[in-house]
Amino acid sequence: MKTFKRGWGSALLLFILIPVMMFAAAWIVKLTGMSSRLSGPLQDTLVLLGAWTYNHYVAKVPVHWGNFKNFGQQFHLAIPALILVAFLAVAKLVQLFQTPFQPVMVFYLCYVILIGLTEEFVFRGLLIPLLARSLPGKPLATVLLSSALFGGLHLINTTQISWTYVLPQILFAMALGTFFASLYVSTDNLMLTIALHAITDVSLITQLVSHSTDFSNFTMSPTISLVVAGFYLFIFIIAIIVANRQVKGITIQTELDD
């Protein structure tokens, strides 16, 4: 029973707390009359602080923020994720640099960084060692389960965005989460995945600048949705193959050093 509480139980409780904190933040924004533009940043800030508090007092798992050794090996391990991020981000970066500068873009840039920090801390930094407590000696299963939870959390987006947009988003999150999870497990460098995550989300800046409170543009036709979902499923399969090679034989640290 103690093992369940420290592993599956703690991981499940953390996963449940995330949407609770997100809805709480949205409720605070509505209750106080704050600008809806602040809803997303407030949600991520509340989740980040709540997750840190949860780990400090309850979960007590080690989080490897940075690894300043073997940069060459880390870069080699990061190549698959770098290729995917570059493929997805280059066009969006070009579009961003072609967009006339607005001061609000700095705000959204900070928001994008906050998203990467929060999601990587929760799903890679905390959930991976929590799941590993219940899956000792099974790093690949731990990586895939954490990525499935990461993808599943995006179901919450259906409250504001169409299903046709969310379905590919879930598969994309699972694929990207698998790349990032295996990279974190193999490098012990959370800052690396945070940076890659933020770069991946850079497209949000141009979308939010144009439609900061209107989510109607976050949609696509059912046919295109299925095509995009199929592509992301293919990427997910590749991610599993890469993860299997990267984490094989690795023991995930689940306890704090004495």
mmCIF file of C-alpha atoms in Angstrom:
data_model
loop_
_atom_site.group_PDB
_atom_site.id
_atom_site.type_symbol
_atom_site.label_atom_id
_atom_site.label_comp_id
_atom_site.label_asym_id
_atom_site.label_seq_id
_atom_site.Cartn_x
_atom_site.Cartn_y
_atom_site.Cartn_z
ATOM 1 C CA MET A 1 0.000 0.000 0.000
ATOM 2 C CA LYS A 2 2.833 2.377 0.844
ATOM 3 C CA THR A 3 4.425 1.697 -2.548
ATOM 4 C CA PHE A 4 1.129 2.499 -4.275
ATOM 5 C CA LYS A 5 0.776 5.794 -2.406
ATOM 6 C CA ARG A 6 4.306 6.856 -3.270
ATOM 7 C CA GLY A 7 4.044 5.773 -6.910
ATOM 8 C CA TRP A 8 0.729 5.328 -8.729
ATOM 9 C CA GLY A 9 -1.222 7.138 -6.026
ATOM 10 C CA SER A 10 0.984 10.231 -5.953
ATOM 11 C CA ALA A 11 1.157 10.365 -9.757
ATOM 12 C CA LEU A 12 -2.628 10.076 -10.113
ATOM 13 C CA LEU A 13 -3.257 12.719 -7.461
ATOM 14 C CA LEU A 14 -0.861 15.118 -9.191
ATOM 15 C CA PHE A 15 -2.539 14.475 -12.546
ATOM 16 C CA ILE A 16 -5.957 15.230 -11.035
ATOM 17 C CA LEU A 17 -4.722 18.380 -9.311
ATOM 18 C CA ILE A 18 -3.496 19.912 -12.584
ATOM 19 C CA PRO A 19 -6.933 20.518 -14.208
ATOM 20 C CA VAL A 20 -8.343 21.460 -10.799
ATOM 21 C CA MET A 21 -5.757 24.235 -10.482
ATOM 22 C CA MET A 22 -6.336 25.300 -14.087
ATOM 23 C CA PHE A 23 -10.079 25.636 -13.568
ATOM 24 C CA ALA A 24 -9.437 27.443 -10.274
ATOM 25 C CA ALA A 25 -7.280 29.993 -12.090
ATOM 26 C CA ALA A 26 -9.951 30.485 -14.763
ATOM 27 C CA TRP A 27 -12.529 30.971 -12.017
ATOM 28 C CA ILE A 28 -10.331 33.583 -10.313
ATOM 29 C CA VAL A 29 -10.006 35.505 -13.581
ATOM 30 C CA LYS A 30 -13.770 35.470 -14.096
ATOM 31 C CA LEU A 31 -14.558 36.354 -10.474
ATOM 32 C CA THR A 32 -12.128 39.269 -10.269
ATOM 33 C CA GLY A 33 -12.850 40.653 -13.717
ATOM 34 C CA MET A 34 -9.212 40.343 -14.758
ATOM 35 C CA SER A 35 -8.329 40.500 -18.442
ATOM 36 C CA SER A 36 -8.948 37.158 -20.145
ATOM 37 C CA ARG A 37 -5.452 37.557 -21.580
ATOM 38 C CA LEU A 38 -4.133 36.734 -18.105
ATOM 39 C CA SER A 39 -6.081 33.483 -17.774
ATOM 40 C CA GLY A 40 -3.476 31.246 -19.441
ATOM 41 C CA PRO A 41 -0.427 32.690 -17.641
ATOM 42 C CA LEU A 42 -2.281 32.570 -14.318
ATOM 43 C CA GLN A 43 -3.214 28.936 -14.905
ATOM 44 C CA ASP A 44 0.363 27.910 -15.632
ATOM 45 C CA THR A 45 1.732 29.932 -12.722
ATOM 46 C CA LEU A 46 -0.740 28.336 -10.322
ATOM 47 C CA VAL A 47 0.022 24.846 -11.661
ATOM 48 C CA LEU A 48 3.781 25.450 -11.417
ATOM 49 C CA LEU A 49 3.611 26.696 -7.826
ATOM 50 C CA GLY A 50 1.122 24.014 -6.858
ATOM 51 C CA ALA A 51 3.236 21.240 -8.384
ATOM 52 C CA TRP A 52 6.378 22.544 -6.688
ATOM 53 C CA THR A 53 4.565 22.623 -3.343
ATOM 54 C CA TYR A 54 3.183 19.129 -3.934
ATOM 55 C CA ASN A 55 6.639 17.773 -4.634
ATOM 56 C CA HIS A 56 8.244 19.591 -1.711
ATOM 57 C CA TYR A 57 5.791 18.290 0.877
ATOM 58 C CA VAL A 58 4.277 15.120 -0.619
ATOM 59 C CA ALA A 59 5.990 13.486 -3.602
ATOM 60 C CA LYS A 60 9.595 14.378 -2.750
ATOM 61 C CA VAL A 61 11.131 13.204 -6.028
ATOM 62 C CA PRO A 62 14.438 14.486 -7.448
ATOM 63 C CA VAL A 63 14.241 16.965 -10.331
ATOM 64 C CA HIS A 64 17.364 17.299 -12.482
ATOM 65 C CA TRP A 65 17.217 20.884 -13.706
ATOM 66 C CA GLY A 66 20.564 20.933 -15.465
ATOM 67 C CA ASN A 67 23.433 18.683 -16.457
ATOM 68 C CA PHE A 68 26.650 20.449 -17.392
ATOM 69 C CA LYS A 69 28.600 17.325 -18.259
ATOM 70 C CA ASN A 70 28.996 15.471 -21.554
ATOM 71 C CA PHE A 71 27.480 18.198 -23.738
ATOM 72 C CA GLY A 72 28.495 16.298 -26.862
ATOM 73 C CA GLN A 73 26.596 13.202 -25.790
ATOM 74 C CA GLN A 74 23.580 15.271 -24.751
ATOM 75 C CA PHE A 75 23.520 16.975 -28.142
ATOM 76 C CA HIS A 76 23.698 13.591 -29.866
ATOM 77 C CA LEU A 77 20.751 12.343 -27.807
ATOM 78 C CA ALA A 78 18.813 15.524 -28.549
ATOM 79 C CA ILE A 79 19.152 15.260 -32.343
ATOM 80 C CA PRO A 80 15.818 13.414 -32.952
ATOM 81 C CA ALA A 81 13.913 15.969 -30.868
ATOM 82 C CA LEU A 82 15.839 18.837 -32.467
ATOM 83 C CA ILE A 83 14.895 17.632 -35.951
ATOM 84 C CA LEU A 84 11.207 17.501 -35.055
ATOM 85 C CA VAL A 85 11.254 20.872 -33.290
ATOM 86 C CA ALA A 86 13.119 22.495 -36.193
ATOM 87 C CA PHE A 87 10.667 21.008 -38.703
ATOM 88 C CA LEU A 88 7.724 22.387 -36.771
ATOM 89 C CA ALA A 89 9.145 25.719 -35.657
ATOM 90 C CA VAL A 90 11.130 27.121 -38.594
ATOM 91 C CA ALA A 91 8.114 28.249 -40.618
ATOM 92 C CA LYS A 92 6.465 29.710 -37.530
ATOM 93 C CA LEU A 93 9.637 31.562 -36.561
ATOM 94 C CA VAL A 94 9.799 33.100 -40.033
ATOM 95 C CA GLN A 95 6.153 34.135 -39.706
ATOM 96 C CA LEU A 96 6.840 35.600 -36.263
ATOM 97 C CA PHE A 97 9.781 37.682 -37.456
ATOM 98 C CA GLN A 98 7.679 38.970 -40.353
ATOM 99 C CA THR A 99 4.933 40.127 -37.996
ATOM 100 C CA PRO A 100 5.147 43.826 -37.049
ATOM 101 C CA PHE A 101 6.421 44.138 -33.492
ATOM 102 C CA GLN A 102 3.896 44.799 -30.759
ATOM 103 C CA PRO A 103 4.761 45.161 -27.047
ATOM 104 C CA VAL A 104 2.253 42.415 -26.220
ATOM 105 C CA MET A 105 4.485 39.964 -28.108
ATOM 106 C CA VAL A 106 7.012 40.166 -25.261
ATOM 107 C CA PHE A 107 4.243 39.188 -22.849
ATOM 108 C CA TYR A 108 3.287 36.199 -24.989
ATOM 109 C CA LEU A 109 6.937 35.182 -25.376
ATOM 110 C CA CYS A 110 7.220 35.015 -21.585
ATOM 111 C CA TYR A 111 3.974 33.042 -21.550
ATOM 112 C CA VAL A 112 5.368 30.510 -24.030
ATOM 113 C CA ILE A 113 8.458 30.050 -21.850
ATOM 114 C CA LEU A 114 6.208 29.628 -18.810
ATOM 115 C CA ILE A 115 4.221 26.926 -20.616
ATOM 116 C CA GLY A 116 7.400 24.993 -21.373
ATOM 117 C CA LEU A 117 8.668 25.378 -17.814
ATOM 118 C CA THR A 118 5.401 24.293 -16.226
ATOM 119 C CA GLU A 119 4.620 21.330 -18.459
ATOM 120 C CA GLU A 120 8.164 19.967 -18.424
ATOM 121 C CA PHE A 121 8.441 20.314 -14.652
ATOM 122 C CA VAL A 122 5.165 18.486 -14.088
ATOM 123 C CA PHE A 123 5.231 15.777 -16.754
ATOM 124 C CA ARG A 124 8.939 15.109 -17.042
ATOM 125 C CA GLY A 125 10.398 16.362 -13.770
ATOM 126 C CA LEU A 126 7.740 14.986 -11.414
ATOM 127 C CA LEU A 127 5.584 12.369 -13.133
ATOM 128 C CA ILE A 128 8.465 10.344 -14.560
ATOM 129 C CA PRO A 129 10.115 9.546 -11.194
ATOM 130 C CA LEU A 130 6.699 9.049 -9.573
ATOM 131 C CA LEU A 131 5.682 6.510 -12.213
ATOM 132 C CA ALA A 132 9.127 4.914 -12.079
ATOM 133 C CA ARG A 133 8.532 4.108 -8.407
ATOM 134 C CA SER A 134 5.761 1.749 -9.503
ATOM 135 C CA LEU A 135 7.568 0.620 -12.667
ATOM 136 C CA PRO A 136 11.090 -0.183 -11.463
ATOM 137 C CA GLY A 137 13.402 -1.314 -14.235
ATOM 138 C CA LYS A 138 10.905 -0.290 -16.931
ATOM 139 C CA PRO A 139 12.086 3.100 -18.229
ATOM 140 C CA LEU A 140 10.327 2.799 -21.602
ATOM 141 C CA ALA A 141 6.968 2.024 -19.995
ATOM 142 C CA THR A 142 7.495 4.985 -17.670
ATOM 143 C CA VAL A 143 8.275 7.294 -20.592
ATOM 144 C CA LEU A 144 5.252 6.150 -22.614
ATOM 145 C CA LEU A 145 2.838 6.389 -19.698
ATOM 146 C CA SER A 146 3.999 9.892 -18.809
ATOM 147 C CA SER A 147 3.561 10.896 -22.459
ATOM 148 C CA ALA A 148 0.082 9.358 -22.596
ATOM 149 C CA LEU A 149 -0.907 11.407 -19.553
ATOM 150 C CA PHE A 150 0.601 14.494 -21.166
ATOM 151 C CA GLY A 151 -1.452 13.922 -24.291
ATOM 152 C CA GLY A 152 -4.578 13.085 -22.321
ATOM 153 C CA LEU A 153 -4.427 16.343 -20.403
ATOM 154 C CA HIS A 154 -5.018 18.193 -23.668
ATOM 155 C CA LEU A 155 -8.590 16.863 -23.606
ATOM 156 C CA ILE A 156 -9.254 19.839 -21.358
ATOM 157 C CA ASN A 157 -8.843 22.043 -24.437
ATOM 158 C CA THR A 158 -12.156 20.752 -25.794
ATOM 159 C CA THR A 159 -13.860 23.218 -23.449
ATOM 160 C CA GLN A 160 -12.678 26.035 -25.754
ATOM 161 C CA ILE A 161 -11.387 24.437 -28.966
ATOM 162 C CA SER A 162 -13.041 22.097 -31.479
ATOM 163 C CA TRP A 163 -12.450 18.334 -31.372
ATOM 164 C CA THR A 164 -10.987 18.431 -34.864
ATOM 165 C CA TYR A 165 -8.171 20.610 -33.544
ATOM 166 C CA VAL A 166 -7.713 18.760 -30.241
ATOM 167 C CA LEU A 167 -7.416 15.217 -31.690
ATOM 168 C CA PRO A 168 -4.189 15.926 -33.618
ATOM 169 C CA GLN A 169 -3.036 18.021 -30.666
ATOM 170 C CA ILE A 170 -3.291 14.998 -28.355
ATOM 171 C CA LEU A 171 -1.283 12.747 -30.688
ATOM 172 C CA PHE A 172 1.252 15.516 -31.237
ATOM 173 C CA ALA A 173 1.607 15.975 -27.474
ATOM 174 C CA MET A 174 2.140 12.233 -27.008
ATOM 175 C CA ALA A 175 4.795 12.131 -29.740
ATOM 176 C CA LEU A 176 6.578 15.233 -28.514
ATOM 177 C CA GLY A 177 6.219 14.085 -24.921
ATOM 178 C CA THR A 178 7.888 10.774 -25.765
ATOM 179 C CA PHE A 179 10.850 12.535 -27.379
ATOM 180 C CA PHE A 180 11.193 14.922 -24.449
ATOM 181 C CA ALA A 181 10.686 12.251 -21.782
ATOM 182 C CA SER A 182 13.328 9.938 -23.225
ATOM 183 C CA LEU A 183 15.669 12.917 -23.631
ATOM 184 C CA TYR A 184 15.189 13.917 -19.995
ATOM 185 C CA VAL A 185 15.684 10.367 -18.738
ATOM 186 C CA SER A 186 18.854 9.928 -20.798
ATOM 187 C CA THR A 187 20.412 13.358 -20.080
ATOM 188 C CA ASP A 188 19.086 14.416 -16.649
ATOM 189 C CA ASN A 189 18.721 17.907 -18.113
ATOM 190 C CA LEU A 190 15.260 19.402 -17.729
ATOM 191 C CA MET A 191 16.373 22.815 -19.010
ATOM 192 C CA LEU A 192 17.056 21.206 -22.375
ATOM 193 C CA THR A 193 13.498 19.946 -22.764
ATOM 194 C CA ILE A 194 12.088 23.227 -21.427
ATOM 195 C CA ALA A 195 13.937 25.154 -24.151
ATOM 196 C CA LEU A 196 12.801 22.760 -26.890
ATOM 197 C CA HIS A 197 9.234 22.868 -25.610
ATOM 198 C CA ALA A 198 9.176 26.674 -25.640
ATOM 199 C CA ILE A 199 10.510 26.785 -29.203
ATOM 200 C CA THR A 200 7.810 24.343 -30.282
ATOM 201 C CA ASP A 201 5.101 26.607 -28.845
ATOM 202 C CA VAL A 202 6.390 29.760 -30.537
ATOM 203 C CA SER A 203 3.512 29.582 -33.037
ATOM 204 C CA LEU A 204 1.176 30.528 -30.200
ATOM 205 C CA ILE A 205 2.619 34.045 -30.171
ATOM 206 C CA THR A 206 1.289 35.009 -33.597
ATOM 207 C CA GLN A 207 -2.023 33.247 -32.936
ATOM 208 C CA LEU A 208 -2.550 34.979 -29.599
ATOM 209 C CA VAL A 209 -1.538 38.391 -30.932
ATOM 210 C CA SER A 210 -4.227 38.112 -33.604
ATOM 211 C CA HIS A 211 -6.900 36.362 -31.538
ATOM 212 C CA SER A 212 -6.037 36.704 -27.854
ATOM 213 C CA THR A 213 -9.559 35.872 -26.629
ATOM 214 C CA ASP A 214 -11.089 34.196 -29.691
ATOM 215 C CA PHE A 215 -10.472 30.475 -30.061
ATOM 216 C CA SER A 216 -12.562 30.081 -33.208
ATOM 217 C CA ASN A 217 -9.390 30.147 -35.314
ATOM 218 C CA PHE A 218 -8.110 27.050 -33.487
ATOM 219 C CA THR A 219 -9.996 24.654 -35.737
ATOM 220 C CA MET A 220 -9.699 22.537 -38.892
ATOM 221 C CA SER A 221 -11.971 20.412 -41.065
ATOM 222 C CA PRO A 222 -12.558 16.750 -40.081
ATOM 223 C CA THR A 223 -10.682 15.505 -43.160
ATOM 224 C CA ILE A 224 -7.620 17.627 -42.485
ATOM 225 C CA SER A 225 -7.827 16.683 -38.811
ATOM 226 C CA LEU A 226 -7.589 12.968 -39.648
ATOM 227 C CA VAL A 227 -4.700 13.525 -42.058
ATOM 228 C CA VAL A 228 -2.769 15.562 -39.505
ATOM 229 C CA ALA A 229 -3.588 13.036 -36.777
ATOM 230 C CA GLY A 230 -2.266 10.234 -39.000
ATOM 231 C CA PHE A 231 0.972 12.139 -39.540
ATOM 232 C CA TYR A 232 1.418 12.701 -35.809
ATOM 233 C CA LEU A 233 0.671 9.029 -35.153
ATOM 234 C CA PHE A 234 3.535 8.167 -37.500
ATOM 235 C CA ILE A 235 5.796 10.583 -35.595
ATOM 236 C CA PHE A 236 4.660 8.971 -32.340
ATOM 237 C CA ILE A 237 5.725 5.531 -33.571
ATOM 238 C CA ILE A 238 9.141 6.930 -34.503
ATOM 239 C CA ALA A 239 9.353 8.534 -31.057
ATOM 240 C CA ILE A 240 8.728 5.159 -29.403
ATOM 241 C CA ILE A 241 11.533 3.565 -31.429
ATOM 242 C CA VAL A 242 13.915 6.392 -30.511
ATOM 243 C CA ALA A 243 12.905 6.272 -26.852
ATOM 244 C CA ASN A 244 13.458 2.526 -26.695
ATOM 245 C CA ARG A 245 17.055 3.002 -27.849
ATOM 246 C CA GLN A 246 17.748 5.990 -25.610
ATOM 247 C CA VAL A 247 16.443 4.742 -22.268
ATOM 248 C CA LYS A 248 17.391 1.065 -22.511
ATOM 249 C CA GLY A 249 19.268 -0.008 -19.395
ATOM 250 C CA ILE A 250 18.796 3.316 -17.591
ATOM 251 C CA THR A 251 17.695 3.335 -13.966
ATOM 252 C CA ILE A 252 15.499 6.347 -13.240
ATOM 253 C CA GLN A 253 16.310 8.025 -9.938
ATOM 254 C CA THR A 254 13.166 8.151 -7.826
ATOM 255 C CA GLU A 255 14.444 9.271 -4.430
ATOM 256 C CA LEU A 256 16.212 12.377 -3.187
ATOM 257 C CA ASP A 257 19.860 12.028 -2.279
ATOM 258 C CA ASP A 258 20.482 11.806 1.452
#
